[in-house]
XYZ file of C-alpha atoms in Angstrom:
558
model
C 16.957 3.062 -18.228
C 14.462 2.572 -15.402
C 13.556 5.535 -13.195
C 12.365 5.040 -9.609
C 10.973 7.820 -7.436
C 9.787 7.586 -3.840
C 7.963 10.488 -2.210
C 8.370 10.330 1.560
C 7.148 12.658 4.275
C 10.509 14.436 4.500
C 12.384 13.755 1.240
C 11.815 12.707 -2.329
C 14.379 10.172 -3.516
C 14.973 9.302 -7.155
C 17.319 6.955 -9.002
C 18.171 5.883 -12.540
C 19.042 2.212 -13.044
C 20.697 1.086 -16.256
C 21.991 -2.408 -17.044
C 21.185 -3.436 -13.435
C 23.373 -0.642 -11.933
C 22.492 2.636 -10.235
C 23.873 5.450 -12.446
C 22.338 8.562 -10.850
C 20.563 9.548 -7.628
C 18.815 12.672 -6.322
C 17.457 13.422 -2.848
C 15.384 16.580 -2.301
C 13.123 17.915 0.508
C 9.384 17.306 0.081
C 7.243 20.425 -0.317
C 4.015 19.280 1.327
C 2.146 22.293 -0.050
C 2.951 21.299 -3.624
C 3.567 17.589 -3.973
C 3.322 17.549 -7.758
C 5.995 20.273 -8.093
C 8.216 18.328 -5.644
C 8.030 15.261 -7.853
C 8.471 17.119 -11.095
C 11.484 19.202 -10.022
C 13.145 16.007 -8.693
C 12.627 14.238 -12.024
C 13.982 17.250 -13.956
C 17.174 17.299 -11.875
C 17.582 13.523 -12.106
C 17.211 13.418 -15.907
C 18.888 16.654 -16.997
C 22.056 14.991 -18.385
C 20.398 11.860 -19.734
C 18.635 10.961 -22.974
C 14.941 10.862 -22.020
C 14.098 8.698 -25.030
C 16.062 5.854 -23.394
C 13.695 5.613 -20.382
C 11.834 2.293 -20.475
C 9.567 2.972 -17.500
C 9.057 5.333 -14.577
C 7.914 3.767 -11.277
C 6.490 6.117 -8.644
C 5.546 5.588 -5.040
C 3.449 8.496 -3.875
C 1.749 9.654 -0.690
C -0.848 11.717 -2.585
C -3.802 9.524 -1.562
C -2.495 8.833 1.950
C -1.993 12.537 2.639
C -5.531 13.322 1.471
C -6.881 10.876 4.073
C -4.547 11.945 6.893
C -5.190 15.646 6.265
C -8.933 15.111 5.783
C -8.974 16.676 2.303
C -10.768 13.819 0.565
C -13.880 14.369 -1.558
C -17.313 14.009 0.082
C -18.799 10.644 -0.884
C -22.395 9.501 -1.182
C -22.918 5.824 -0.329
C -25.725 3.627 -1.675
C -25.597 0.432 0.381
C -27.764 -2.675 0.056
C -26.988 -4.719 3.163
C -29.807 -7.283 2.944
C -31.531 -8.866 5.966
C -29.942 -9.774 9.282
C -27.199 -7.165 9.404
C -27.185 -3.945 11.446
C -26.545 -0.931 9.250
C -25.086 1.745 11.527
C -21.522 0.415 11.592
C -21.417 0.373 7.775
C -22.040 4.121 7.471
C -18.829 5.783 6.289
C -19.704 8.347 3.613
C -20.813 11.933 4.030
C -24.324 10.673 3.240
C -25.308 7.006 3.527
C -28.513 5.676 1.967
C -29.493 2.077 2.714
C -31.777 0.565 0.085
C -33.989 -2.513 0.032
C -33.416 -5.600 -2.115
C -31.232 -8.662 -1.666
C -28.995 -11.116 -3.513
C -28.090 -14.286 -1.609
C -24.660 -15.882 -1.084
C -24.970 -17.984 -4.272
C -25.759 -14.948 -6.407
C -29.522 -15.511 -6.699
C -31.679 -12.405 -6.720
C -34.101 -12.760 -3.803
C -35.623 -9.269 -3.887
C -35.131 -6.528 -6.501
C -33.913 -3.021 -5.641
C -36.328 -0.101 -5.618
C -35.620 2.711 -8.170
C -37.647 5.146 -6.043
C -35.178 4.770 -3.151
C -32.213 5.411 -5.447
C -33.914 8.486 -6.905
C -34.397 9.859 -3.389
C -30.705 9.202 -2.673
C -29.698 11.165 -5.780
C -31.755 14.140 -4.617
C -29.973 14.075 -1.234
C -26.516 13.916 -2.859
C -27.375 16.656 -5.347
C -28.659 18.994 -2.622
C -25.377 18.547 -0.718
C -23.133 18.938 -3.807
C -21.748 15.417 -3.425
C -20.286 14.292 -6.735
C -18.391 11.118 -5.683
C -20.436 7.942 -5.310
C -19.952 4.337 -4.196
C -22.565 1.619 -4.743
C -22.123 -1.538 -2.682
C -24.486 -4.488 -2.471
C -23.882 -7.503 -0.203
C -22.861 -10.548 -2.344
C -22.143 -8.425 -5.447
C -18.995 -10.523 -5.970
C -21.338 -13.455 -6.627
C -23.719 -11.403 -8.769
C -23.165 -7.693 -9.533
C -26.585 -7.268 -11.205
C -27.953 -4.719 -8.736
C -24.754 -2.634 -8.638
C -24.607 -2.489 -12.448
C -28.303 -1.621 -12.817
C -28.097 1.144 -10.202
C -24.972 2.547 -11.879
C -26.771 2.663 -15.237
C -29.607 4.613 -13.634
C -27.460 7.156 -11.743
C -25.102 7.786 -14.688
C -27.934 9.409 -16.608
C -28.215 12.022 -13.828
C -24.695 13.292 -14.703
C -24.184 14.320 -11.061
C -21.070 12.261 -10.331
C -17.442 12.662 -11.349
C -16.700 9.101 -10.260
C -18.626 5.975 -9.265
C -17.054 2.979 -7.473
C -18.841 -0.374 -7.598
C -18.201 -2.723 -4.672
C -17.555 -5.850 -6.746
C -14.680 -4.178 -8.626
C -12.482 -3.420 -5.592
C -11.794 -7.066 -4.648
C -13.088 -10.578 -5.203
C -13.098 -11.326 -1.465
C -16.412 -11.691 0.341
C -15.993 -9.517 3.473
C -18.903 -7.063 3.106
C -17.965 -4.384 5.716
C -14.415 -4.192 4.327
C -15.855 -3.946 0.800
C -18.033 -0.993 1.881
C -15.074 0.863 3.445
C -12.721 0.098 0.544
C -15.277 1.399 -1.966
C -15.782 4.536 0.111
C -12.038 5.266 0.276
C -11.624 4.648 -3.454
C -14.216 7.305 -4.284
C -12.913 9.643 -1.548
C -9.385 9.848 -3.031
C -10.419 9.477 -6.698
C -10.400 13.193 -7.627
C -7.180 13.897 -5.678
C -5.266 11.114 -7.398
C -6.668 11.822 -10.859
C -5.748 15.505 -10.584
C -2.196 14.422 -9.708
C -1.971 11.913 -12.576
C -3.300 14.433 -15.104
C -0.592 16.900 -14.068
C 2.074 14.209 -14.405
C 0.867 13.254 -17.893
C 0.742 16.885 -19.095
C 4.241 17.605 -17.797
C 5.695 14.490 -19.404
C 4.086 15.353 -22.699
C 5.538 18.883 -22.471
C 9.034 17.494 -21.819
C 8.780 14.878 -24.585
C 8.952 11.874 -22.211
C 7.041 8.940 -23.654
C 7.937 6.294 -21.059
C 5.042 4.477 -19.373
C 4.371 5.367 -15.725
C 3.659 2.772 -13.055
C 2.478 3.370 -9.497
C 3.534 1.240 -6.552
C 0.806 -0.603 -4.655
C 0.753 -1.531 -0.973
C 1.572 -5.163 -1.832
C 4.938 -4.211 -3.358
C 3.796 -4.614 -6.953
C 3.056 -1.961 -9.540
C 0.128 -1.039 -11.757
C 0.000 1.252 -14.765
C -1.227 4.805 -14.344
C -4.559 4.083 -16.079
C -5.390 1.328 -13.559
C -4.264 3.520 -10.661
C -6.685 6.221 -11.827
C -9.554 3.723 -11.576
C -8.417 2.177 -8.270
C -6.498 4.895 -6.409
C -7.210 3.172 -3.081
C -4.514 0.668 -4.111
C -1.896 3.473 -4.050
C -2.336 4.068 -0.307
C 0.755 2.916 1.626
C 2.831 2.617 -1.536
C 5.641 4.366 0.399
C 6.257 1.523 2.875
C 6.012 -0.918 -0.050
C 8.847 0.945 -1.807
C 10.917 0.747 1.376
C 10.415 -2.987 1.634
C 11.232 -3.594 -2.033
C 14.360 -1.436 -1.671
C 15.654 -3.428 1.295
C 14.854 -6.660 -0.524
C 16.641 -5.486 -3.669
C 19.818 -4.412 -1.903
C 19.986 -6.805 1.071
C 18.374 -10.136 0.237
C 18.096 -12.796 2.972
C 16.754 -16.336 3.487
C 16.507 -15.938 7.264
C 13.943 -14.628 9.720
C 14.809 -10.941 9.779
C 13.808 -7.466 10.942
C 13.729 -4.823 8.182
C 13.808 -1.126 9.072
C 13.443 2.049 7.007
C 14.320 5.002 9.251
C 13.343 8.201 7.480
C 13.052 11.821 8.551
C 9.488 11.517 9.885
C 8.783 7.838 10.513
C 10.329 4.406 10.956
C 8.722 1.592 8.950
C 9.115 -1.925 10.367
C 8.791 -5.166 8.340
C 9.600 -8.838 8.955
C 10.798 -11.804 6.931
C 9.904 -15.426 7.705
C 12.582 -17.655 6.167
C 13.336 -14.810 3.748
C 9.670 -14.354 2.706
C 7.810 -11.124 3.600
C 4.899 -11.197 6.025
C 1.594 -10.204 4.503
C -1.705 -8.751 5.721
C -4.055 -11.717 5.141
C -7.288 -9.717 4.850
C -6.167 -6.208 3.942
C -4.715 -3.107 5.534
C -6.433 -0.720 7.923
C -6.460 2.866 6.621
C -7.366 5.508 9.182
C -10.282 3.877 11.044
C -11.348 1.687 8.123
C -10.451 -1.967 7.621
C -10.077 -2.559 3.884
C -9.566 -5.291 1.301
C -6.346 -3.689 -0.003
C -3.580 -6.311 -0.213
C -0.433 -5.214 1.561
C 2.932 -6.235 2.902
C 2.761 -6.341 6.707
C 4.284 -3.119 8.012
C 4.047 -0.935 11.081
C 4.935 2.733 10.930
C 5.889 4.710 14.048
C 6.405 8.466 14.380
C 10.146 8.296 14.955
C 12.706 9.598 12.466
C 15.817 11.697 12.110
C 13.821 14.929 12.177
C 11.422 13.965 14.982
C 11.071 16.717 17.542
C 12.712 16.109 20.954
C 11.261 17.359 24.239
C 12.119 16.762 27.894
C 9.116 15.747 29.986
C 9.214 14.636 33.633
C 12.981 14.372 33.453
C 13.052 12.018 30.456
C 13.662 12.395 26.734
C 10.604 12.235 24.466
C 11.332 11.782 20.749
C 8.490 12.260 18.255
C 5.913 11.370 17.147
C 5.703 14.769 15.430
C 8.160 16.345 13.054
C 8.015 20.130 13.489
C 10.393 20.898 10.647
C 14.051 20.500 9.727
C 16.723 19.763 12.327
C 17.771 22.681 14.547
C 21.185 22.710 12.830
C 19.395 23.311 9.495
C 17.275 26.178 10.834
C 14.447 24.069 12.264
C 12.430 25.000 15.391
C 13.476 22.247 17.803
C 16.262 19.724 18.560
C 16.121 16.406 16.701
C 18.081 13.130 16.475
C 19.735 14.566 13.339
C 21.238 17.314 15.543
C 22.697 14.614 17.790
C 24.289 12.918 14.748
C 25.731 16.231 13.531
C 27.099 17.049 17.014
C 28.900 13.689 17.034
C 30.408 14.430 13.608
C 28.494 11.510 12.043
C 26.534 13.696 9.619
C 27.299 16.925 7.784
C 25.693 20.129 9.082
C 26.181 23.207 11.261
C 27.983 21.677 14.271
C 27.755 24.858 16.320
C 23.962 24.968 15.956
C 23.764 21.232 16.690
C 25.639 21.708 19.981
C 23.339 24.630 20.772
C 20.407 22.216 20.413
C 22.167 19.697 22.689
C 22.761 22.437 25.265
C 19.065 23.383 25.302
C 18.146 19.787 26.127
C 21.120 19.185 28.450
C 20.202 22.164 30.637
C 16.796 20.602 31.312
C 18.415 17.333 32.415
C 21.428 18.846 34.185
C 23.898 17.023 31.948
C 26.514 18.381 29.570
C 25.903 19.071 25.903
C 28.576 16.466 25.082
C 26.637 13.719 26.850
C 23.328 14.515 25.167
C 23.942 13.095 21.634
C 24.692 9.546 22.866
C 21.715 9.687 25.235
C 19.407 10.723 22.364
C 20.579 8.028 19.939
C 20.392 5.331 22.626
C 16.860 6.460 23.475
C 15.923 6.282 19.791
C 17.346 2.771 19.469
C 15.519 1.665 22.657
C 12.234 2.984 21.256
C 12.735 0.973 18.047
C 13.653 -2.182 19.950
C 10.679 -1.897 22.330
C 8.295 -1.498 19.388
C 9.850 -4.396 17.448
C 9.577 -6.649 20.547
C 5.931 -5.642 21.019
C 5.083 -6.399 17.370
C 6.957 -9.710 17.414
C 5.037 -10.860 20.491
C 1.792 -10.067 18.709
C 2.844 -11.796 15.459
C 4.061 -14.909 17.263
C 0.772 -15.252 19.140
C -1.240 -15.702 15.937
C -0.934 -17.483 12.542
C 1.898 -16.172 10.387
C 0.863 -15.223 6.861
C 3.534 -14.724 4.234
C 3.230 -13.655 0.635
C 3.523 -17.362 -0.242
C 1.492 -19.254 2.330
C 0.120 -19.584 5.827
C 2.868 -20.960 8.091
C 1.164 -22.986 10.817
C 2.981 -22.789 14.159
C 5.795 -20.636 12.759
C 7.576 -18.385 15.287
C 9.580 -15.473 13.902
C 13.053 -15.530 15.469
C 15.111 -12.789 13.784
C 18.702 -13.632 12.938
C 19.641 -10.230 11.524
C 18.512 -6.655 10.892
C 18.577 -4.952 7.481
C 18.257 -1.176 7.627
C 17.906 1.695 5.120
C 17.135 5.435 5.326
C 19.150 8.563 6.095
C 20.204 7.619 9.680
C 20.926 3.947 8.781
C 24.718 4.133 8.894
C 24.760 5.992 12.226
C 22.160 3.837 13.974
C 23.309 0.421 12.690
C 26.042 -0.141 15.334
C 23.761 1.099 18.138
C 20.904 -1.180 17.046
C 23.341 -4.084 16.713
C 24.174 -3.776 20.426
C 20.566 -3.313 21.531
C 19.233 -6.318 19.602
C 22.397 -8.443 19.893
C 21.946 -9.152 16.167
C 24.090 -8.285 13.129
C 22.782 -5.118 11.455
C 23.439 -4.489 7.753
C 22.927 -1.457 5.500
C 23.619 -1.130 1.759
C 25.949 1.343 0.012
C 23.083 3.539 -1.221
C 21.119 3.282 2.003
C 19.851 6.865 1.714
C 17.947 6.246 -1.575
C 17.153 2.535 -1.197
C 13.380 3.112 -1.253
C 13.647 4.758 -4.688
C 15.605 1.686 -5.830
C 12.732 -0.454 -4.541
C 10.219 1.631 -6.486
C 12.332 1.339 -9.645
C 12.701 -2.440 -9.510
C 9.167 -3.426 -8.433
C 7.220 -5.345 -11.051
C 3.455 -5.563 -11.674
C 1.467 -7.943 -9.519
C -2.173 -8.850 -9.083
C -4.534 -11.340 -7.434
C -7.852 -12.879 -8.485
C -10.553 -14.777 -6.587
C -12.544 -17.352 -8.584
C -15.786 -19.062 -7.581
C -17.107 -21.989 -9.606
C -20.668 -23.237 -9.031
C -21.292 -26.246 -11.287
C -24.880 -26.624 -10.040
C -25.683 -23.171 -11.424
C -23.185 -23.607 -14.274
C -21.316 -20.336 -13.606
C -17.702 -19.234 -13.069
C -17.099 -15.792 -11.551
C -14.014 -13.588 -11.133
C -15.381 -10.296 -9.728
C -12.131 -8.276 -10.008
C -12.123 -8.840 -13.773
C -15.889 -8.569 -14.236
C -15.983 -12.157 -15.504
C -19.252 -14.075 -15.096
C -19.185 -16.934 -17.618
C -21.104 -20.151 -18.147
C -19.495 -23.562 -17.621
C -20.722 -27.111 -17.989
C -21.594 -29.390 -15.067
C -18.460 -31.517 -15.593
C -16.082 -28.620 -14.916
C -13.271 -29.875 -12.630
C -10.950 -28.324 -10.063
C -8.056 -28.776 -12.513
C -10.050 -26.883 -15.177
C -10.644 -24.087 -12.678
C -6.980 -23.826 -11.638
C -5.842 -23.731 -15.259
C -8.384 -21.000 -16.067
C -7.380 -19.010 -12.942
C -3.713 -19.012 -13.955
C -4.610 -17.879 -17.489
C -6.735 -15.044 -16.146
C -4.263 -13.828 -13.530
C -1.500 -13.722 -16.167
C -3.755 -11.795 -18.527
C -4.629 -9.376 -15.718
C -0.918 -8.783 -15.002
C -0.227 -8.067 -18.667
C -3.056 -5.512 -18.645
C -1.316 -3.870 -15.661
C 1.851 -3.517 -17.718
C 3.775 -6.745 -16.979
C 5.717 -8.571 -19.651
C 5.426 -12.355 -20.135
C 8.908 -12.991 -18.716
C 8.184 -10.968 -15.534
C 5.124 -13.006 -14.536
C 5.314 -15.683 -11.814
C 1.735 -16.901 -11.448
C 0.686 -19.362 -8.737
C -2.389 -20.812 -7.045
C -2.365 -19.718 -3.397
C -5.652 -21.230 -2.221
C -7.920 -23.970 -3.578
C -10.929 -25.826 -2.258
C -13.743 -27.934 -3.687
C -16.769 -29.443 -1.977
C -19.949 -31.157 -3.032
C -23.286 -29.380 -2.786
C -26.082 -31.703 -1.690
C -29.790 -31.198 -2.325
C -32.050 -33.776 -0.724
C -30.125 -37.046 -0.913
C -28.239 -36.196 -4.096
C -25.122 -34.266 -5.062
C -26.304 -31.308 -7.131
C -22.869 -29.987 -8.095
C -19.529 -28.711 -6.848
C -18.521 -25.425 -5.274
C -14.879 -24.514 -5.999
C -12.912 -21.536 -4.704
C -9.566 -20.627 -6.224
C -7.205 -17.781 -5.390
C -4.354 -17.045 -7.814
C -1.697 -14.350 -7.741
C 1.257 -12.973 -9.634
C 3.948 -12.764 -6.964
C 5.459 -9.369 -6.155
C 9.133 -9.309 -6.963
C 12.030 -7.474 -8.535
C 12.575 -6.796 -12.235
C 16.281 -7.614 -11.823
C 19.035 -7.997 -9.214
C 21.311 -5.045 -8.705
C 24.967 -5.432 -9.599
C 27.909 -3.758 -7.932
C 26.301 -3.153 -4.539
C 27.896 -4.246 -1.273
C 26.754 -4.286 2.323
C 28.377 -2.836 5.417
């Protein structure tokens, strides 16, 4: 049995999949004041009639880290940043205290100027005085040579001030220094929050006698084991949209250009396929105001869902972006699209209360309560279409990056819409008319994101640099800095990259048969000194493709 659980802003969805079929589902409201208890009570209900010893794995997508950022409850972080010459420092400041130190390593990994221990000691005194116990150390070309980051870490560890320390070269092998600074900051900022959550999960599982391994969904649609997630919690941010995408992909596969929608209670997540392949963020996602190096499926989230609050302003309907609570028909404070669906008899609920909500809105527009539900759902569909059109215009004006490759000159021209989430069945025919495209939803549309979480498999990416003049091969994400001979070739490098990326995936919990490793980027050029070639510089990027553990059986589309 595989268990999948997706924690959304409104509901927690959970499924059990056995022999490629869904055998049990649970959907419960999210208690935002106690997210751990929400998850645990959902798992208890899901598993109560099943043999827990038969669980092979539990895959979770969680908003724990995202919520900490959105609600500004992250830990204060001290930043030690070595930016080197020629770069303004102000825009790099992101921690609660930022200390810029001297020293410099150049782009080939050569130490030009050593760091100053006195400056680091002064930084520690500042952090200690302000009770800052989360730290990130980032030096500019640390992916080429992490010497300064490692030496500074060794020094500060002896102070025993910090509960966690993030080193810049461990968050990604990509070069972008500002994004590395922000990614390191966010990793330390959410470290304690995520580790508190994971410790509670582990204790509860031990108490209940569940020995199955736990995996956490990443923003790129892959999974990582809980141990890795504890070290790199920044990768868990936006795991919710990733679960949505994987769920749609699992239940409604396509080889066409397509629009994918997950319409939940609080938000609508929008994705796109290019010839059946998901669009990707080429550099990394933006989290809050910070651009990061976190790999992610391209997605846009808008504050529009079944429980979005509806107001009338200047004679027009305004839906969202806030959710003030449950629908009016369920005792909530204000009318919502869910009330419109209940009033039309398309969802179960207190119809009398739903009509009361429609009457409140109708009186402000001088129309009858019977006309309001259609007006609300049409407005909702128009809002989705306008946003999709806006995003498509933006995507089609720039290079299209997919999880496989960069598609030069590709224009996304959707041929269909695949939709999941609670309102999917009701909105599908309305969206079909608005877009003039066929709109499909699966049988279990209401828990599809939990299916996506359950079936996601581990994935990873590495960035390799080979410098034959210096005789060194580096893979920063794996802390690999090894010597090579001067005759090392591009073929040698590609072979080594595939070996390493497979090994990395196995360490994340993948099995040999799950791994699809590939080279996604490769380049090699001669380095010339004087009139002679001194060596070759090779850059290789390899990945294990995100994908599904298995195809579901017995599902059909409407």
